[in-house]
Amino acid sequence: MSSSSPRAIETDALLEHQIQHLLVAVEHELRTAPAGMSELSLIKSLQRPPWKLLGEVTFNEPEKLYPVHFLLFHVLYRLRDQLSDTGESLRISPLNICLETQKVIGGKGVPDGVDTLRQFYLDLSQYHLPEDAIHQMMDDFWAGRPGKGPAQAETKAAAEVLGFEALPSDFPSVKQRFRRAVMRAHPDRGGNTETIQHLNEAFAVLRAHFRHST
């Protein structure tokens, strides 16, 4: 029977310490944003004073973004569990993370039965993944639960990010709008990688929507 090394135990303790700080900071930031905020906005808030809990993030390299993304979503699902008995719920999506009052209060545990995303993000062993697995995971999980299309509100929000006033009727129009938006957001034209990542997330949501609706 093997046991964890002192180094592993220390690493786990430091990670849990960071998680506890993030739980406090994330709840505070979400309570100051009643309409919710995107994952990118939340990351930036946690980078700034008074928190300074996250260092520099390379948004355009999935293998470097993943540890930050995973840790943040681990914290969000833990926070959602903590709030489940208080009359509040937490909507978790890369495009909009929002505290809400539960319409029905009662029962125990969190809603939605078996939540595969919750299971994934609460498993800290997933914090370290090989690079190829990270690329596949980031592509699949931006868009919602595996095997299901994204929620209607998330799809609508993604369409708005790409400049659509309503949900587009076909995927080719999404690809065309996405390419134009990325070109405008390129750093050489005064844009930034954070904006491009936000566009990538919206594109992934709409791609999943059309994949599951056909």
PDB file of C-alpha atoms in Angstrom:
ATOM      1  CA  MET A   1       0.000   0.000   0.000  1.00  0.00           C
ATOM      2  CA  SER A   2       1.602   3.247  -1.124  1.00  0.00           C
ATOM      3  CA  SER A   3       1.351   6.541   0.693  1.00  0.00           C
ATOM      4  CA  SER A   4       1.720  10.090  -0.521  1.00  0.00           C
ATOM      5  CA  SER A   5       5.171  11.604  -0.317  1.00  0.00           C
ATOM      6  CA  PRO A   6       5.794  14.609   1.954  1.00  0.00           C
ATOM      7  CA  ARG A   7       6.234  16.741  -1.174  1.00  0.00           C
ATOM      8  CA  ALA A   8       2.864  15.634  -2.567  1.00  0.00           C
ATOM      9  CA  ILE A   9       1.168  16.289   0.768  1.00  0.00           C
ATOM     10  CA  GLU A  10       2.692  19.767   0.904  1.00  0.00           C
ATOM     11  CA  THR A  11       1.611  20.473  -2.688  1.00  0.00           C
ATOM     12  CA  ASP A  12      -1.944  19.366  -1.919  1.00  0.00           C
ATOM     13  CA  ALA A  13      -2.019  21.559   1.189  1.00  0.00           C
ATOM     14  CA  LEU A  14      -0.851  24.602  -0.779  1.00  0.00           C
ATOM     15  CA  LEU A  15      -3.446  23.938  -3.474  1.00  0.00           C
ATOM     16  CA  GLU A  16      -6.233  23.663  -0.905  1.00  0.00           C
ATOM     17  CA  HIS A  17      -5.017  26.892   0.709  1.00  0.00           C
ATOM     18  CA  GLN A  18      -5.283  28.667  -2.655  1.00  0.00           C
ATOM     19  CA  ILE A  19      -8.733  27.171  -3.226  1.00  0.00           C
ATOM     20  CA  GLN A  20      -9.999  28.518   0.101  1.00  0.00           C
ATOM     21  CA  HIS A  21      -8.796  32.022  -0.790  1.00  0.00           C
ATOM     22  CA  LEU A  22     -10.391  31.727  -4.231  1.00  0.00           C
ATOM     23  CA  LEU A  23     -13.719  30.648  -2.715  1.00  0.00           C
ATOM     24  CA  VAL A  24     -13.880  33.876  -0.722  1.00  0.00           C
ATOM     25  CA  ALA A  25     -12.756  36.079  -3.613  1.00  0.00           C
ATOM     26  CA  VAL A  26     -15.008  34.470  -6.237  1.00  0.00           C
ATOM     27  CA  GLU A  27     -18.124  34.760  -4.083  1.00  0.00           C
ATOM     28  CA  HIS A  28     -17.320  38.402  -3.355  1.00  0.00           C
ATOM     29  CA  GLU A  29     -16.807  39.245  -7.044  1.00  0.00           C
ATOM     30  CA  LEU A  30     -20.006  37.487  -8.107  1.00  0.00           C
ATOM     31  CA  ARG A  31     -22.038  39.305  -5.455  1.00  0.00           C
ATOM     32  CA  THR A  32     -20.832  42.622  -6.876  1.00  0.00           C
ATOM     33  CA  ALA A  33     -21.978  41.595 -10.376  1.00  0.00           C
ATOM     34  CA  PRO A  34     -25.736  40.832 -10.205  1.00  0.00           C
ATOM     35  CA  ALA A  35     -25.946  40.293 -13.966  1.00  0.00           C
ATOM     36  CA  GLY A  36     -23.085  37.827 -13.817  1.00  0.00           C
ATOM     37  CA  MET A  37     -19.692  37.904 -15.487  1.00  0.00           C
ATOM     38  CA  SER A  38     -17.743  35.860 -17.995  1.00  0.00           C
ATOM     39  CA  GLU A  39     -14.924  33.542 -17.034  1.00  0.00           C
ATOM     40  CA  LEU A  40     -12.421  35.958 -18.578  1.00  0.00           C
ATOM     41  CA  SER A  41     -13.792  38.881 -16.557  1.00  0.00           C
ATOM     42  CA  LEU A  42     -13.650  36.836 -13.366  1.00  0.00           C
ATOM     43  CA  ILE A  43     -10.059  35.796 -14.050  1.00  0.00           C
ATOM     44  CA  LYS A  44      -9.074  39.436 -14.560  1.00  0.00           C
ATOM     45  CA  SER A  45     -10.806  40.426 -11.307  1.00  0.00           C
ATOM     46  CA  LEU A  46      -8.875  37.756  -9.423  1.00  0.00           C
ATOM     47  CA  GLN A  47      -5.616  38.999 -10.938  1.00  0.00           C
ATOM     48  CA  ARG A  48      -6.166  42.557  -9.709  1.00  0.00           C
ATOM     49  CA  PRO A  49      -5.841  43.982  -6.181  1.00  0.00           C
ATOM     50  CA  PRO A  50      -6.948  43.296  -3.541  1.00  0.00           C
ATOM     51  CA  TRP A  51      -6.906  39.624  -4.522  1.00  0.00           C
ATOM     52  CA  LYS A  52      -3.873  39.008  -6.761  1.00  0.00           C
ATOM     53  CA  LEU A  53      -4.678  35.290  -6.558  1.00  0.00           C
ATOM     54  CA  LEU A  54      -3.884  34.476 -10.178  1.00  0.00           C
ATOM     55  CA  GLY A  55      -0.691  35.300 -12.015  1.00  0.00           C
ATOM     56  CA  GLU A  56      -0.275  36.046 -15.696  1.00  0.00           C
ATOM     57  CA  VAL A  57      -2.524  33.906 -17.898  1.00  0.00           C
ATOM     58  CA  THR A  58      -1.665  32.910 -21.472  1.00  0.00           C
ATOM     59  CA  PHE A  59      -5.167  32.853 -22.941  1.00  0.00           C
ATOM     60  CA  ASN A  60      -4.227  31.694 -26.433  1.00  0.00           C
ATOM     61  CA  GLU A  61      -2.357  28.552 -25.301  1.00  0.00           C
ATOM     62  CA  PRO A  62      -4.816  25.915 -23.972  1.00  0.00           C
ATOM     63  CA  GLU A  63      -2.192  23.929 -22.080  1.00  0.00           C
ATOM     64  CA  LYS A  64      -1.259  27.058 -20.086  1.00  0.00           C
ATOM     65  CA  LEU A  65      -4.823  28.316 -19.679  1.00  0.00           C
ATOM     66  CA  TYR A  66      -6.164  24.937 -18.563  1.00  0.00           C
ATOM     67  CA  PRO A  67      -4.773  24.864 -14.971  1.00  0.00           C
ATOM     68  CA  VAL A  68      -6.302  28.297 -14.292  1.00  0.00           C
ATOM     69  CA  HIS A  69      -9.590  27.333 -15.943  1.00  0.00           C
ATOM     70  CA  PHE A  70      -9.769  24.034 -14.051  1.00  0.00           C
ATOM     71  CA  LEU A  71      -8.972  25.573 -10.668  1.00  0.00           C
ATOM     72  CA  LEU A  72     -11.531  28.336 -11.172  1.00  0.00           C
ATOM     73  CA  PHE A  73     -14.280  25.915 -12.182  1.00  0.00           C
ATOM     74  CA  HIS A  74     -13.359  23.606  -9.277  1.00  0.00           C
ATOM     75  CA  VAL A  75     -13.949  26.576  -6.988  1.00  0.00           C
ATOM     76  CA  LEU A  76     -17.216  27.470  -8.744  1.00  0.00           C
ATOM     77  CA  TYR A  77     -18.654  23.979  -8.309  1.00  0.00           C
ATOM     78  CA  ARG A  78     -17.602  23.895  -4.663  1.00  0.00           C
ATOM     79  CA  LEU A  79     -19.237  27.271  -4.158  1.00  0.00           C
ATOM     80  CA  ARG A  80     -22.399  26.057  -5.895  1.00  0.00           C
ATOM     81  CA  ASP A  81     -22.545  23.114  -3.502  1.00  0.00           C
ATOM     82  CA  GLN A  82     -22.097  25.432  -0.510  1.00  0.00           C
ATOM     83  CA  LEU A  83     -24.954  27.661  -1.693  1.00  0.00           C
ATOM     84  CA  SER A  84     -27.349  24.817  -2.509  1.00  0.00           C
ATOM     85  CA  ASP A  85     -29.034  24.923   0.927  1.00  0.00           C
ATOM     86  CA  THR A  86     -29.180  28.705   1.267  1.00  0.00           C
ATOM     87  CA  GLY A  87     -31.823  29.546  -1.329  1.00  0.00           C
ATOM     88  CA  GLU A  88     -29.233  30.533  -3.918  1.00  0.00           C
ATOM     89  CA  SER A  89     -27.922  28.773  -6.991  1.00  0.00           C
ATOM     90  CA  LEU A  90     -24.945  29.400  -9.219  1.00  0.00           C
ATOM     91  CA  ARG A  91     -25.165  29.329 -13.017  1.00  0.00           C
ATOM     92  CA  ILE A  92     -21.801  28.180 -14.328  1.00  0.00           C
ATOM     93  CA  SER A  93     -20.856  28.842 -17.934  1.00  0.00           C
ATOM     94  CA  PRO A  94     -17.678  30.295 -19.485  1.00  0.00           C
ATOM     95  CA  LEU A  95     -19.801  33.092 -20.977  1.00  0.00           C
ATOM     96  CA  ASN A  96     -21.815  33.917 -17.871  1.00  0.00           C
ATOM     97  CA  ILE A  97     -21.279  32.975 -14.242  1.00  0.00           C
ATOM     98  CA  CYS A  98     -24.118  34.280 -12.119  1.00  0.00           C
ATOM     99  CA  LEU A  99     -25.570  33.946  -8.616  1.00  0.00           C
ATOM    100  CA  GLU A 100     -29.342  33.438  -8.705  1.00  0.00           C
ATOM    101  CA  THR A 101     -32.160  32.901  -6.228  1.00  0.00           C
ATOM    102  CA  GLN A 102     -33.537  29.395  -6.484  1.00  0.00           C
ATOM    103  CA  LYS A 103     -37.128  29.295  -7.673  1.00  0.00           C
ATOM    104  CA  VAL A 104     -37.790  26.122  -5.686  1.00  0.00           C
ATOM    105  CA  ILE A 105     -36.132  25.486  -2.350  1.00  0.00           C
ATOM    106  CA  GLY A 106     -36.244  22.039  -0.903  1.00  0.00           C
ATOM    107  CA  GLY A 107     -34.574  18.672  -0.932  1.00  0.00           C
ATOM    108  CA  LYS A 108     -30.897  18.050  -0.496  1.00  0.00           C
ATOM    109  CA  GLY A 109     -27.821  18.278  -2.658  1.00  0.00           C
ATOM    110  CA  VAL A 110     -27.345  20.099  -5.912  1.00  0.00           C
ATOM    111  CA  PRO A 111     -29.827  20.129  -8.816  1.00  0.00           C
ATOM    112  CA  ASP A 112     -29.697  18.327 -12.159  1.00  0.00           C
ATOM    113  CA  GLY A 113     -29.065  14.778 -10.930  1.00  0.00           C
ATOM    114  CA  VAL A 114     -25.762  13.355 -12.143  1.00  0.00           C
ATOM    115  CA  ASP A 115     -23.741  16.335 -13.299  1.00  0.00           C
ATOM    116  CA  THR A 116     -20.758  15.078 -15.267  1.00  0.00           C
ATOM    117  CA  LEU A 117     -19.108  18.507 -15.394  1.00  0.00           C
ATOM    118  CA  ARG A 118     -19.392  18.822 -11.615  1.00  0.00           C
ATOM    119  CA  GLN A 119     -17.850  15.373 -11.184  1.00  0.00           C
ATOM    120  CA  PHE A 120     -14.992  16.287 -13.503  1.00  0.00           C
ATOM    121  CA  TYR A 121     -14.129  19.642 -11.934  1.00  0.00           C
ATOM    122  CA  LEU A 122     -14.403  18.434  -8.333  1.00  0.00           C
ATOM    123  CA  ASP A 123     -11.867  15.687  -9.070  1.00  0.00           C
ATOM    124  CA  LEU A 124      -8.556  17.406  -8.363  1.00  0.00           C
ATOM    125  CA  SER A 125      -6.651  14.610 -10.089  1.00  0.00           C
ATOM    126  CA  GLN A 126      -7.859  16.223 -13.341  1.00  0.00           C
ATOM    127  CA  TYR A 127      -5.789  19.312 -12.512  1.00  0.00           C
ATOM    128  CA  HIS A 128      -2.826  17.681 -14.279  1.00  0.00           C
ATOM    129  CA  LEU A 129      -3.598  16.337 -17.760  1.00  0.00           C
ATOM    130  CA  PRO A 130      -1.409  15.554 -20.803  1.00  0.00           C
ATOM    131  CA  GLU A 131      -1.385  18.270 -23.454  1.00  0.00           C
ATOM    132  CA  ASP A 132      -3.431  16.340 -26.043  1.00  0.00           C
ATOM    133  CA  ALA A 133      -6.130  15.610 -23.463  1.00  0.00           C
ATOM    134  CA  ILE A 134      -6.220  19.288 -22.502  1.00  0.00           C
ATOM    135  CA  HIS A 135      -6.847  20.395 -26.092  1.00  0.00           C
ATOM    136  CA  GLN A 136      -9.678  17.888 -26.504  1.00  0.00           C
ATOM    137  CA  MET A 137     -11.203  18.719 -23.126  1.00  0.00           C
ATOM    138  CA  MET A 138     -11.116  22.478 -23.655  1.00  0.00           C
ATOM    139  CA  ASP A 139     -12.815  22.075 -27.021  1.00  0.00           C
ATOM    140  CA  ASP A 140     -15.574  19.823 -25.647  1.00  0.00           C
ATOM    141  CA  PHE A 141     -16.231  21.355 -22.247  1.00  0.00           C
ATOM    142  CA  TRP A 142     -16.534  25.008 -23.307  1.00  0.00           C
ATOM    143  CA  ALA A 143     -19.784  24.026 -24.955  1.00  0.00           C
ATOM    144  CA  GLY A 144     -21.525  22.419 -21.984  1.00  0.00           C
ATOM    145  CA  ARG A 145     -22.237  18.921 -20.837  1.00  0.00           C
ATOM    146  CA  PRO A 146     -20.760  16.069 -22.861  1.00  0.00           C
ATOM    147  CA  GLY A 147     -23.344  14.477 -25.146  1.00  0.00           C
ATOM    148  CA  LYS A 148     -25.760  17.384 -24.865  1.00  0.00           C
ATOM    149  CA  GLY A 149     -26.049  20.701 -26.587  1.00  0.00           C
ATOM    150  CA  PRO A 150     -25.534  23.954 -24.667  1.00  0.00           C
ATOM    151  CA  ALA A 151     -28.455  25.595 -22.880  1.00  0.00           C
ATOM    152  CA  GLN A 152     -30.603  28.089 -24.793  1.00  0.00           C
ATOM    153  CA  ALA A 153     -29.426  31.058 -22.710  1.00  0.00           C
ATOM    154  CA  GLU A 154     -25.787  30.121 -23.325  1.00  0.00           C
ATOM    155  CA  THR A 155     -26.381  29.746 -27.058  1.00  0.00           C
ATOM    156  CA  LYS A 156     -28.064  33.156 -27.194  1.00  0.00           C
ATOM    157  CA  ALA A 157     -25.186  34.755 -25.254  1.00  0.00           C
ATOM    158  CA  ALA A 158     -22.649  33.171 -27.621  1.00  0.00           C
ATOM    159  CA  ALA A 159     -24.510  34.542 -30.645  1.00  0.00           C
ATOM    160  CA  GLU A 160     -24.438  38.024 -29.112  1.00  0.00           C
ATOM    161  CA  VAL A 161     -20.672  37.784 -28.552  1.00  0.00           C
ATOM    162  CA  LEU A 162     -20.245  37.238 -32.295  1.00  0.00           C
ATOM    163  CA  GLY A 163     -22.526  40.176 -33.080  1.00  0.00           C
ATOM    164  CA  PHE A 164     -25.754  38.367 -33.963  1.00  0.00           C
ATOM    165  CA  GLU A 165     -28.997  39.959 -32.794  1.00  0.00           C
ATOM    166  CA  ALA A 166     -30.712  36.554 -32.872  1.00  0.00           C
ATOM    167  CA  LEU A 167     -29.589  32.946 -33.130  1.00  0.00           C
ATOM    168  CA  PRO A 168     -28.251  32.397 -36.680  1.00  0.00           C
ATOM    169  CA  SER A 169     -30.036  29.837 -38.836  1.00  0.00           C
ATOM    170  CA  ASP A 170     -26.955  27.955 -39.998  1.00  0.00           C
ATOM    171  CA  PHE A 171     -23.388  27.197 -38.957  1.00  0.00           C
ATOM    172  CA  PRO A 172     -21.631  28.601 -42.090  1.00  0.00           C
ATOM    173  CA  SER A 173     -22.843  32.093 -41.145  1.00  0.00           C
ATOM    174  CA  VAL A 174     -21.351  31.549 -37.666  1.00  0.00           C
ATOM    175  CA  LYS A 175     -17.984  30.594 -39.162  1.00  0.00           C
ATOM    176  CA  GLN A 176     -17.995  33.638 -41.424  1.00  0.00           C
ATOM    177  CA  ARG A 177     -18.855  36.018 -38.574  1.00  0.00           C
ATOM    178  CA  PHE A 178     -16.270  34.341 -36.312  1.00  0.00           C
ATOM    179  CA  ARG A 179     -13.455  34.759 -38.853  1.00  0.00           C
ATOM    180  CA  ARG A 180     -14.259  38.454 -39.301  1.00  0.00           C
ATOM    181  CA  ALA A 181     -14.409  39.030 -35.541  1.00  0.00           C
ATOM    182  CA  VAL A 182     -11.076  37.283 -34.961  1.00  0.00           C
ATOM    183  CA  MET A 183      -9.419  39.354 -37.676  1.00  0.00           C
ATOM    184  CA  ARG A 184     -10.677  42.565 -36.038  1.00  0.00           C
ATOM    185  CA  ALA A 185      -9.493  41.370 -32.623  1.00  0.00           C
ATOM    186  CA  HIS A 186      -5.986  40.429 -33.781  1.00  0.00           C
ATOM    187  CA  PRO A 187      -3.259  42.167 -31.719  1.00  0.00           C
ATOM    188  CA  ASP A 188      -1.741  43.578 -34.915  1.00  0.00           C
ATOM    189  CA  ARG A 189      -4.980  45.531 -35.361  1.00  0.00           C
ATOM    190  CA  GLY A 190      -5.158  46.767 -31.803  1.00  0.00           C
ATOM    191  CA  GLY A 191      -7.003  43.773 -30.349  1.00  0.00           C
ATOM    192  CA  ASN A 192      -5.840  41.313 -27.697  1.00  0.00           C
ATOM    193  CA  THR A 193      -5.658  37.580 -27.018  1.00  0.00           C
ATOM    194  CA  GLU A 194      -8.285  37.796 -24.250  1.00  0.00           C
ATOM    195  CA  THR A 195     -10.881  39.006 -26.773  1.00  0.00           C
ATOM    196  CA  ILE A 196      -9.897  36.238 -29.168  1.00  0.00           C
ATOM    197  CA  GLN A 197     -10.325  33.650 -26.406  1.00  0.00           C
ATOM    198  CA  HIS A 198     -13.790  35.044 -25.647  1.00  0.00           C
ATOM    199  CA  LEU A 199     -14.666  34.702 -29.340  1.00  0.00           C
ATOM    200  CA  ASN A 200     -13.291  31.137 -29.345  1.00  0.00           C
ATOM    201  CA  GLU A 201     -15.560  30.224 -26.427  1.00  0.00           C
ATOM    202  CA  ALA A 202     -18.627  31.684 -28.163  1.00  0.00           C
ATOM    203  CA  PHE A 203     -17.740  29.864 -31.380  1.00  0.00           C
ATOM    204  CA  ALA A 204     -17.392  26.545 -29.500  1.00  0.00           C
ATOM    205  CA  VAL A 205     -20.827  26.982 -27.934  1.00  0.00           C
ATOM    206  CA  LEU A 206     -22.489  27.677 -31.290  1.00  0.00           C
ATOM    207  CA  ARG A 207     -20.612  24.823 -32.962  1.00  0.00           C
ATOM    208  CA  ALA A 208     -21.923  22.465 -30.265  1.00  0.00           C
ATOM    209  CA  HIS A 209     -25.433  23.858 -30.704  1.00  0.00           C
ATOM    210  CA  PHE A 210     -25.509  23.114 -34.424  1.00  0.00           C
ATOM    211  CA  ARG A 211     -23.774  19.749 -33.972  1.00  0.00           C
ATOM    212  CA  HIS A 212     -26.465  18.583 -31.539  1.00  0.00           C
ATOM    213  CA  SER A 213     -29.387  20.124 -33.442  1.00  0.00           C
ATOM    214  CA  THR A 214     -28.714  18.213 -36.660  1.00  0.00           C
TER     215      THR A 214
END
